[in-house]
């Protein structure tokens, strides 16, 4: 079994707001092995993006506050790193692709300026020459199949379509040869017709560069097609982790089961079922398992203790007292 | 090339704006109650003298004919006689305008530079005591009229502390430098006369700052708001995630974007600064356009009124063209958007 590249343990993150602390991450555990494609699924607002941003230390602090936990990248804790080390991780360790490429590109600078700065500062050891940086930028744009890269370098984001902008963002992420790529819902803001294209492109690039990936999404279809292993997240914590094939064949956690049933099927009749209840209030989250108020199988213990991961079979873990012992 | 087209188009529009302005002012000046010929000649002048004056000034003709005469002369650079000074209006303006221009430029520079610096500092130390004091002080700056500052400064620095001169552009006894630009500070620098330069600068400080404070406060607040807002944007997070040093993000990526709203209102602030200059000039006995302008209004000095307003119109248009140029240089969305609309 391959070595762990990224390992998040018991991560607790809160956001200080007027009136208290939003307890957004409540003991997140996540592991990515080298060369692995990991999916991270969950509802909007369950903490997927917060988890991703915390690995790059780009959460705005304050208001965000990390109260507990560690994020190990190749064994070194990102949360304890000095400025030099963290920049090495940001430069060549982890790259992130944001959900909305329009918001992720600075509107008043050219693509070239932004892409070349990303390349220039990614390598903290040796200073690259201008020509070398430019050549790499052009290569990165070619890698994401953008036509006429030289012209695109001179373009401003406004001159490109949404799909092209996301390709530029992908180019930025791969240009630095990062070992781990975090794609945060990379296709959500794109046209449906473009989504498949961009995903295919991303898949090929990951294959080619042999990078590990975390794909954040709320589409189970994409997860199924794309990933080796899946984490299901609910209200700031992981509820289940398993190989992709396994989790679709045998979902264990009640939330996972309900989530799968909520997907509309082409062959099915009518609208799929939703999950009754609402996502919890992060200011005063329910004690114990955060899913228990909505859970059809809730037991007394669920309201008292937070369930840890219980192993069920090879590489399958579930955070639910139904599977204790 | 693109710049030339932009300039040509803006200048083209400006002609129409100025034409419209001239018609408006021309009419308003003439429909105001009061007989300009009688006011010019004085209450005791015999009727036939007043009549002759009226005929000379074409005041007996219909308005559109009067306007035609005015426009014909104006296009040749002749703005007629002032009945207050009994001289050519252009000559009067040539004499009074540089003083106002010097004050306005000085105040405008202080407004822009310190407004932006304060805003950046405030945003950099957001929610600290520095930021809080800047916000409170600029709030007061926005709501206090320039003439109140002028009077306060006059009392405090002029009379109580006796630090700065309170009237005019130069102290008595300091020989004025030969006039080249009309701006005393610049003229004394050109003549290499530093005594006069520092003396002129001292005279500028109080009226200049009193004039600048309102706009300066607004610029500072807008800059701070825009920086703190942009700090939350995704691309800043992305740039940070790319190991780009914080200093590059702040001084390059964040600043350029955040200055767009600041620069956009600089033009408006400069216009209100010119308006406020009227009162501030009165308070500091500054030999600028204001005294001339006010007298012109009160005595129905028709030619002077129209000329003064037209000068302010031209300045306003020029400043706004410059502002638009800077904004479109800062913001490609405007530049490219305008191109696409063609």
XYZ file of C-alpha atoms in Angstrom:
667
model
C 0.000 0.000 0.000
C 1.305 3.407 -0.983
C 2.489 5.893 1.587
C 0.264 8.647 2.943
C 0.921 11.962 1.222
C -1.551 14.059 3.146
C -3.098 13.154 6.423
C -5.552 15.290 8.329
C -6.191 14.224 11.913
C -8.917 15.432 14.218
C -9.074 18.885 12.662
C -11.306 21.346 14.473
C -11.866 24.760 12.926
C -14.180 27.463 14.156
C -15.156 30.814 12.730
C -15.465 33.605 15.249
C -18.578 35.584 14.440
C -20.749 38.042 16.250
C -22.567 35.988 18.828
C -20.184 33.067 19.135
C -18.127 30.573 17.236
C -19.315 28.684 14.191
C -17.967 25.213 14.841
C -17.460 24.385 11.203
C -14.994 21.513 11.283
C -15.605 19.028 14.042
C -12.773 16.515 14.008
C -12.056 15.949 10.330
C -9.974 12.914 9.407
C -8.764 12.468 5.877
C -5.908 10.676 4.218
C -4.601 10.757 0.677
C -2.069 8.201 -0.471
C 0.426 8.857 -3.174
C -1.065 8.636 -6.631
C -4.552 8.272 -5.241
C -7.677 10.007 -6.456
C -9.846 10.783 -3.490
C -13.365 12.141 -3.637
C -14.860 14.350 -0.968
C -18.650 14.519 -1.079
C -21.138 16.336 1.034
C -23.831 18.967 1.029
C -23.106 22.621 0.425
C -21.786 24.186 3.590
C -20.574 20.989 5.230
C -16.971 22.191 5.379
C -15.407 20.724 2.239
C -13.854 23.975 1.072
C -12.745 24.898 4.593
C -10.940 21.573 4.825
C -9.257 22.183 1.472
C -8.212 25.729 2.299
C -6.823 24.712 5.658
C -4.287 22.437 3.964
C -2.818 25.446 2.185
C -3.149 27.708 5.204
C -5.211 30.202 3.247
C -8.183 30.437 5.566
C -8.634 34.027 6.681
C -7.520 34.059 10.313
C -9.291 35.676 12.025
C -12.209 34.914 11.774
C -11.103 31.298 11.313
C -9.412 29.598 14.251
C -7.897 26.145 14.291
C -8.464 24.835 17.770
C -7.193 21.296 17.446
C -5.781 18.770 15.038
C -2.930 18.351 12.648
C -2.433 18.359 8.884
C 0.510 16.224 7.924
C 2.050 16.627 4.502
C 4.693 13.976 4.006
C 4.785 13.639 7.763
C 5.354 17.342 8.531
C 2.613 19.303 10.241
C 1.507 22.132 7.982
C -0.053 23.966 10.889
C 3.294 24.220 12.662
C 5.421 25.176 9.678
C 7.459 28.359 9.465
C 7.051 30.753 6.538
C 9.742 29.090 4.434
C 8.405 25.572 4.795
C 4.800 26.540 4.200
C 5.813 28.316 1.038
C 7.500 25.189 -0.178
C 4.268 23.258 0.366
C 2.233 25.976 -1.340
C 4.702 26.200 -4.187
C 5.314 22.616 -5.104
C 3.387 20.483 -2.646
C -0.276 21.308 -2.984
C -2.195 23.229 -5.640
C -5.815 24.118 -5.519
C -8.401 24.687 -8.219
C -11.227 26.879 -7.033
C -14.892 26.435 -7.649
C -15.535 29.635 -9.573
C -12.784 30.538 -12.036
C -14.233 33.995 -12.536
C -13.765 34.796 -8.860
C -10.430 33.033 -8.698
C -8.733 35.175 -11.328
C -7.779 38.752 -10.636
C -9.809 40.810 -13.130
C -7.257 43.575 -13.621
C -4.196 41.515 -14.497
C -3.502 39.495 -17.613
C -3.566 35.728 -17.561
C 0.161 35.778 -18.312
C 0.953 37.984 -15.342
C -0.966 35.727 -12.968
C 0.168 32.432 -14.434
C 3.795 33.505 -14.587
C 3.770 34.758 -11.000
C 2.354 31.416 -9.913
C 5.263 29.704 -11.641
C 7.861 32.251 -10.521
C 7.126 31.908 -6.824
C 6.406 28.174 -6.852
C 10.075 27.305 -6.796
C 11.685 28.709 -3.701
C 15.051 27.056 -4.320
C 16.158 28.433 -7.649
C 15.180 31.645 -9.350
C 13.857 30.973 -12.824
C 14.681 33.240 -15.740
C 11.955 35.245 -17.467
C 12.204 33.204 -20.616
C 12.024 29.920 -18.739
C 8.943 31.099 -16.828
C 7.245 32.182 -20.022
C 8.039 28.889 -21.723
C 6.548 26.990 -18.811
C 3.457 29.167 -18.826
C 2.925 28.505 -22.514
C 3.468 24.803 -21.968
C 0.912 24.805 -19.152
C -1.658 26.473 -21.403
C -0.938 23.920 -24.104
C -1.379 21.157 -21.527
C -4.909 22.323 -20.839
C -5.623 22.403 -24.572
C -6.088 26.127 -24.895
C -5.624 27.319 -28.453
C -3.101 30.052 -29.195
C -1.423 30.208 -25.774
C 0.725 33.215 -26.647
C -2.361 35.300 -27.230
C -4.056 34.017 -24.091
C -1.110 35.168 -22.009
C -1.947 38.718 -23.088
C -5.652 38.350 -22.379
C -7.531 39.551 -19.350
C -9.944 37.109 -17.669
C -12.911 39.038 -19.052
C -11.836 38.132 -22.572
C -12.163 34.402 -21.947
C -15.197 32.166 -21.573
C -15.992 30.408 -18.302
C -14.621 27.117 -19.545
C -11.419 28.755 -20.741
C -10.993 30.511 -17.406
C -11.272 27.226 -15.569
C -8.687 25.746 -17.936
C -6.409 28.633 -17.049
C -6.923 27.867 -13.360
C -6.112 24.235 -14.016
C -3.023 25.329 -15.936
C -1.946 27.368 -12.898
C -2.415 24.370 -10.667
C -0.451 21.944 -12.830
C 2.247 24.371 -13.972
C 3.932 24.128 -10.599
C 4.133 20.333 -10.749
C 2.400 19.993 -7.410
C 2.233 16.550 -5.816
C -1.311 16.994 -4.626
C -4.063 18.685 -6.558
C -7.181 19.793 -4.735
C -10.033 20.472 -7.112
C -12.859 22.218 -5.290
C -15.991 21.592 -7.356
C -14.088 22.524 -10.499
C -17.100 22.195 -12.775
C -19.968 23.508 -10.671
C -19.933 26.963 -12.186
C -19.548 25.772 -15.776
C -22.097 24.956 -18.447
C -23.180 21.349 -18.426
C -21.685 20.806 -21.866
C -18.299 22.070 -20.726
C -18.305 20.140 -17.441
C -17.508 16.775 -18.991
C -14.739 18.261 -21.141
C -13.032 19.940 -18.224
C -13.293 16.833 -16.055
C -11.847 14.651 -18.774
C -8.999 17.086 -19.233
C -8.323 17.163 -15.512
C -8.380 13.371 -15.411
C -5.865 13.055 -18.214
C -3.545 15.614 -16.669
C -3.614 13.936 -13.287
C -2.836 10.654 -14.964
C 0.002 12.166 -16.940
C 1.578 14.099 -14.055
C 1.019 11.217 -11.638
C -0.333 13.661 -9.087
C -2.579 12.736 -6.216
C -5.956 14.398 -6.224
C -8.730 15.411 -3.927
C -11.881 16.045 -5.888
C -14.465 17.951 -3.954
C -17.964 17.684 -5.347
C -21.531 17.064 -4.483
C -22.155 15.008 -7.553
C -22.120 11.308 -6.820
C -21.949 10.573 -10.540
C -18.638 12.377 -10.875
C -17.306 10.628 -7.795
C -18.228 7.244 -9.120
C -16.593 7.817 -12.468
C -13.535 9.577 -11.220
C -12.198 8.510 -7.867
C -10.483 5.575 -6.204
C -11.705 6.314 -2.727
C -14.429 8.484 -1.253
C -14.959 10.431 1.935
C -18.499 11.396 2.775
C -18.729 14.499 4.859
C -21.609 15.757 6.955
C -21.730 18.974 8.994
C -18.015 19.298 9.575
C -17.008 15.688 10.020
C -16.345 12.587 7.961
C -19.107 10.029 8.277
C -17.789 7.354 5.981
C -14.705 6.483 3.975
C -14.334 3.625 1.568
C -13.186 2.543 -1.852
C -15.462 4.063 -4.451
C -16.797 0.760 -5.705
C -17.384 -0.454 -2.186
C -19.279 2.597 -1.015
C -21.665 2.519 -3.941
C -22.235 -1.207 -3.489
C -22.494 -1.147 0.280
C -23.136 2.272 1.819
C -23.105 1.855 5.596
C -23.709 5.187 7.237
C -27.374 6.187 7.328
C -26.439 9.559 5.831
C -24.590 7.929 2.932
C -27.520 5.645 2.307
C -29.963 8.535 2.269
C -27.634 10.570 0.084
C -27.506 7.820 -2.527
C -31.226 7.441 -2.470
C -31.612 11.191 -3.009
C -30.009 10.977 -6.443
C -32.645 11.019 -9.171
C -32.368 7.988 -11.410
C -32.974 8.197 -15.137
C -34.902 4.938 -15.042
C -36.774 5.707 -11.869
C -40.142 7.303 -11.744
C -40.589 10.797 -10.395
C -38.452 12.809 -8.047
C -36.001 11.114 -5.724
C -36.474 11.326 -1.967
C -34.760 14.097 -0.074
C -33.306 13.732 3.384
C -35.783 14.957 5.981
C -34.645 17.647 8.367
C -32.165 20.449 7.904
C -28.423 20.877 8.147
C -27.515 21.814 11.698
C -26.844 25.260 13.062
C -23.065 25.548 13.408
C -23.382 28.046 16.238
C -25.117 25.443 18.417
C -24.541 22.110 16.713
C -26.333 19.078 18.111
C -24.229 17.196 20.655
C -22.834 13.776 19.855
C -23.253 12.705 16.266
C -24.261 15.784 14.330
C -26.512 13.718 12.104
C -28.580 12.196 14.907
C -31.529 14.652 14.735
C -32.133 13.578 11.127
C -31.130 9.954 11.487
C -33.847 7.307 11.220
C -31.804 4.905 13.360
C -30.768 7.305 16.122
C -30.015 5.731 19.484
C -29.603 7.379 22.894
C -25.806 7.223 22.671
C -25.841 9.221 19.408
C -26.877 12.351 21.281
C -24.095 11.961 23.840
C -20.914 10.931 22.113
C -19.334 11.725 18.806
C -18.844 8.398 17.022
C -15.232 7.669 15.981
C -14.391 5.821 12.761
C -15.167 2.110 13.122
C -13.396 -0.106 10.581
C -15.661 -2.365 8.507
C -13.754 -4.532 6.131
C -10.750 -3.568 4.086
C -10.288 0.190 3.800
C -13.858 0.917 4.818
C -14.552 3.094 7.840
C -17.772 4.459 9.162
C -18.474 6.904 11.949
C -21.694 5.468 13.322
C -22.550 3.625 16.513
C -24.623 1.145 14.519
C -21.333 -0.434 13.548
C -19.663 -0.413 16.942
C -18.033 -3.732 17.740
C -3.599 54.680 -31.098
C -6.402 53.420 -28.905
C -5.603 56.285 -26.589
C -5.876 58.829 -29.377
C -9.280 57.539 -30.444
C -10.454 57.665 -26.856
C -9.196 61.214 -26.436
C -10.677 62.370 -29.724
C -14.048 60.950 -28.822
C -14.018 62.466 -25.364
C -12.999 65.853 -26.712
C -15.811 65.615 -29.243
C -18.340 64.989 -26.498
C -16.818 67.778 -24.437
C -17.621 70.330 -27.123
C -21.303 69.501 -26.827
C -21.161 69.586 -23.054
C -19.526 72.994 -23.111
C -22.002 74.310 -25.669
C -24.862 73.126 -23.513
C -23.291 74.613 -20.426
C -22.753 77.951 -22.140
C -26.390 78.129 -23.266
C -27.593 77.286 -19.788
C -25.398 79.776 -17.988
C -26.030 82.414 -20.604
C -29.764 82.096 -20.110
C -29.713 81.852 -16.332
C -27.501 84.919 -16.038
C -29.900 86.886 -18.183
C -33.202 85.799 -16.715
C -32.088 86.575 -13.164
C -33.997 89.627 -11.904
C -32.216 92.973 -12.189
C -31.235 95.172 -15.101
C -27.560 94.664 -15.848
C -27.241 97.924 -17.756
C -28.735 99.922 -14.922
C -26.578 98.133 -12.370
C -23.480 98.756 -14.438
C -24.142 102.464 -14.885
C -25.292 103.121 -11.351
C -28.616 104.415 -10.051
C -27.924 108.042 -10.867
C -26.930 107.672 -14.509
C -29.322 109.352 -16.968
C -31.630 107.074 -18.960
C -29.939 107.740 -22.318
C -26.541 106.594 -20.959
C -28.065 103.355 -19.764
C -29.800 102.918 -23.124
C -26.562 103.448 -25.013
C -24.781 100.920 -22.828
C -27.616 98.458 -23.402
C -27.271 98.833 -27.154
C -23.503 98.495 -26.989
C -23.759 95.253 -25.033
C -26.514 93.997 -27.416
C -28.792 93.678 -24.394
C -31.703 95.089 -26.378
C -31.636 92.186 -28.839
C -33.502 88.890 -28.472
C -31.674 86.260 -26.377
C -30.696 84.063 -29.305
C -29.097 86.980 -31.071
C -27.222 87.896 -27.937
C -26.040 84.330 -27.655
C -24.925 84.365 -31.277
C -22.805 87.470 -30.665
C -21.364 85.955 -27.513
C -20.495 82.663 -29.196
C -18.952 84.417 -32.184
C -16.657 86.400 -29.888
C -15.977 83.501 -27.565
C -14.744 81.353 -30.440
C -12.156 84.052 -31.093
C -11.182 84.009 -27.428
C -12.994 87.251 -26.604
C -15.287 87.070 -23.620
C -16.269 90.715 -23.551
C -15.856 93.440 -20.963
C -16.395 93.019 -17.269
C -18.584 95.783 -15.971
C -17.121 95.326 -12.505
C -13.435 95.759 -13.357
C -14.018 97.592 -16.648
C -11.458 95.350 -18.246
C -11.487 92.418 -20.609
C -12.880 89.361 -18.877
C -10.078 87.211 -20.293
C -7.563 89.586 -18.788
C -9.276 89.352 -15.399
C -9.368 85.594 -15.535
C -5.727 85.475 -16.560
C -4.968 87.387 -13.410
C -7.181 85.622 -10.885
C -7.310 82.117 -12.237
C -3.708 80.986 -11.549
C -4.147 81.647 -7.834
C -7.212 79.435 -7.719
C -5.512 76.824 -9.854
C -2.512 76.736 -7.557
C -4.703 76.288 -4.505
C -6.843 73.642 -6.171
C -3.870 71.683 -7.485
C -2.147 71.768 -4.107
C -5.333 70.651 -2.354
C -6.009 68.035 -5.038
C -2.569 66.484 -4.648
C -2.879 66.391 -0.862
C -6.341 64.900 -1.201
C -5.281 62.110 -3.557
C -1.968 61.196 -1.975
C -2.934 61.313 1.684
C -6.385 59.884 1.057
C -4.905 56.784 -0.559
C -2.084 56.428 1.967
C -4.463 56.733 4.915
C -6.849 54.248 3.335
C -4.090 51.709 2.728
C -2.709 52.092 6.255
C -6.180 51.800 7.692
C -6.882 48.620 5.736
C -3.462 47.191 6.504
C -4.115 47.516 10.241
C -7.837 46.817 9.971
C -9.727 46.943 13.277
C -6.681 48.063 15.221
C -6.571 51.372 17.104
C -4.898 52.953 14.056
C -7.737 51.895 11.801
C -10.347 52.974 14.318
C -8.876 56.433 14.742
C -8.531 56.887 10.988
C -12.155 55.900 10.556
C -13.414 58.277 13.225
C -11.311 61.173 11.980
C -12.206 60.653 8.331
C -15.838 60.408 9.283
C -15.596 63.850 10.791
C -13.683 64.971 7.721
C -16.497 63.894 5.439
C -19.245 65.645 7.367
C -17.453 68.914 8.127
C -17.631 71.615 5.435
C -14.327 73.024 4.196
C -15.035 76.538 5.447
C -15.376 75.271 9.021
C -11.908 73.753 8.788
C -10.685 76.976 7.239
C -11.944 79.072 10.144
C -10.671 76.617 12.746
C -7.219 76.549 11.155
C -7.186 80.283 10.870
C -7.905 80.656 14.569
C -5.642 77.885 15.781
C -2.563 78.056 13.570
C -2.910 81.652 12.514
C -3.873 83.574 15.622
C -3.351 81.349 18.677
C -0.173 79.533 17.680
C 0.866 82.078 15.101
C 2.592 79.449 13.006
C 1.298 80.149 9.541
C 0.408 83.263 7.557
C -3.303 83.911 7.351
C -3.828 85.968 4.216
C -2.702 86.167 0.618
C -0.151 84.216 -1.346
C 3.101 85.846 -0.250
C 4.219 87.737 2.852
C 4.734 91.452 2.484
C 8.409 92.125 1.835
C 8.987 88.902 -0.069
C 9.509 89.902 -3.690
C 7.284 87.979 -6.064
C 9.108 85.884 -8.652
C 8.691 86.784 -12.329
C 5.393 85.393 -13.568
C 5.716 82.479 -15.931
C 3.058 79.943 -14.998
C 1.142 82.156 -12.591
C 1.618 79.574 -9.842
C 3.779 81.364 -7.315
C 5.387 78.211 -5.952
C 6.326 76.978 -9.398
C 7.476 80.401 -10.549
C 9.771 80.831 -7.576
C 11.226 77.387 -8.133
C 11.830 78.217 -11.785
C 13.544 81.425 -10.709
C 15.572 79.506 -8.145
C 14.141 81.702 -5.407
C 13.714 79.373 -2.455
C 12.773 82.066 0.037
C 9.751 82.904 -2.048
C 8.999 79.238 -2.623
C 8.823 78.350 1.054
C 6.923 81.488 1.827
C 4.366 80.683 -0.870
C 4.157 77.099 0.354
C 3.440 78.283 3.898
C 0.615 80.403 2.557
C -0.792 77.411 0.733
C -0.816 75.020 3.665
C -3.857 76.203 5.602
C -6.284 76.909 2.750
C -4.984 73.866 0.865
C -5.501 71.427 3.705
C -8.830 72.951 4.701
C -9.976 72.410 1.127
C -8.525 68.915 0.827
C -9.815 67.376 4.055
C -13.328 66.541 2.882
C -12.269 64.724 -0.265
C -9.257 63.229 1.469
C -11.471 61.650 4.088
C -13.774 60.254 1.482
C -10.867 58.823 -0.521
C -9.426 57.223 2.600
C -12.710 55.615 3.534
C -13.364 54.321 0.057
C -9.840 52.967 -0.318
C -10.073 51.176 3.008
C -13.477 49.704 2.210
C -12.385 48.548 -1.201
C -9.177 46.924 0.056
C -10.848 45.087 2.923
C -13.585 43.909 0.592
C -11.165 42.677 -2.052
C -9.107 40.881 0.588
C -12.000 38.460 0.971
C -12.062 37.613 -2.719
C -11.130 34.184 -4.002
C -8.247 35.303 -6.156
C -6.404 36.606 -3.113
C -6.803 33.170 -1.529
C -5.584 31.593 -4.772
C -2.582 33.911 -4.982
C -1.736 33.132 -1.360
C -2.044 29.436 -2.093
C 0.541 29.839 -4.851
C 3.274 30.896 -2.426
C 3.243 34.412 -3.842
C 4.746 36.610 -1.112
C 2.279 38.711 0.834
C 4.098 41.905 -0.109
C 3.612 41.183 -3.834
C -0.046 40.336 -3.317
C -0.670 43.548 -1.398
C 1.296 46.038 -3.439
C 0.569 44.586 -6.847
C -2.542 42.463 -7.047
C -4.635 44.051 -4.344
C -3.710 47.700 -4.714
C -4.348 48.093 -8.419
C -7.819 46.640 -8.140
C -8.671 48.512 -4.974
C -7.720 51.910 -6.348
C -10.370 51.828 -9.072
C -13.233 53.218 -6.954
C -10.891 55.707 -5.302
C -9.704 57.159 -8.572
C -13.225 57.206 -9.962
C -14.456 59.575 -7.291
C -11.323 61.702 -7.316
C -12.794 63.597 -10.258
C -15.999 64.360 -8.395
C -14.100 65.308 -5.272
C -11.976 67.691 -7.290
C -15.110 69.343 -8.630
C -16.545 69.861 -5.170
C -13.165 71.130 -4.097
C -13.391 73.869 -6.723
C -16.817 74.801 -5.421
C -15.584 74.920 -1.837
C -12.630 77.026 -2.930
C -14.987 80.009 -3.214
C -15.552 80.214 0.536
C -12.059 79.183 1.555
C -10.554 81.839 -0.694
C -12.772 84.419 0.943
C -11.651 83.342 4.417
C -7.930 83.433 3.598
C -8.222 86.484 1.418
C -6.793 84.463 -1.429
C -6.634 86.545 -4.606
C -8.364 83.914 -6.737
C -11.466 83.563 -8.834
C -13.896 83.442 -5.948
C -13.947 87.094 -5.069
C -14.190 87.943 -8.718
C -16.884 85.351 -9.299
C -18.984 86.429 -6.342
C -18.784 90.071 -7.324
C -19.744 89.142 -10.844
C -22.852 87.349 -9.612
C -23.898 90.144 -7.271
C -23.452 92.907 -9.840
C -24.936 90.933 -12.734
C -21.647 91.219 -14.564
C -22.963 88.997 -17.369
C -19.764 88.398 -19.297
C -17.789 87.643 -16.160
C -20.404 85.190 -14.851
C -20.468 83.207 -18.061
C -16.685 83.189 -18.387
C -16.083 82.068 -14.791
C -18.551 79.237 -15.071
C -17.157 78.171 -18.443
C -13.656 78.014 -16.966
C -14.883 75.735 -14.200
C -16.676 73.662 -16.806
C -13.483 73.209 -18.780
C -11.531 72.230 -15.666
C -14.211 69.780 -14.628
C -14.214 68.129 -18.045
C -10.427 67.978 -18.195
C -10.141 66.420 -14.747
C -12.763 63.849 -15.610
C -11.059 62.912 -18.852
C -7.856 62.365 -16.911
C -9.729 60.316 -14.305
C -11.341 58.208 -17.001
C -7.968 57.604 -18.596
C -6.466 56.463 -15.313
C -9.457 54.278 -14.488
C -9.429 52.595 -17.867
C -5.712 52.036 -17.483
C -6.334 50.420 -14.095
C -9.363 48.437 -15.141
C -9.202 46.410 -18.338
C -12.884 45.535 -17.969
C -13.761 49.139 -18.770
C -11.153 49.439 -21.489
C -12.171 46.209 -23.192
C -15.850 46.720 -22.556
C -15.710 50.059 -24.355
C -13.903 48.421 -27.227
C -16.452 45.701 -27.550
C -19.293 48.211 -27.644
C -17.883 49.783 -30.785
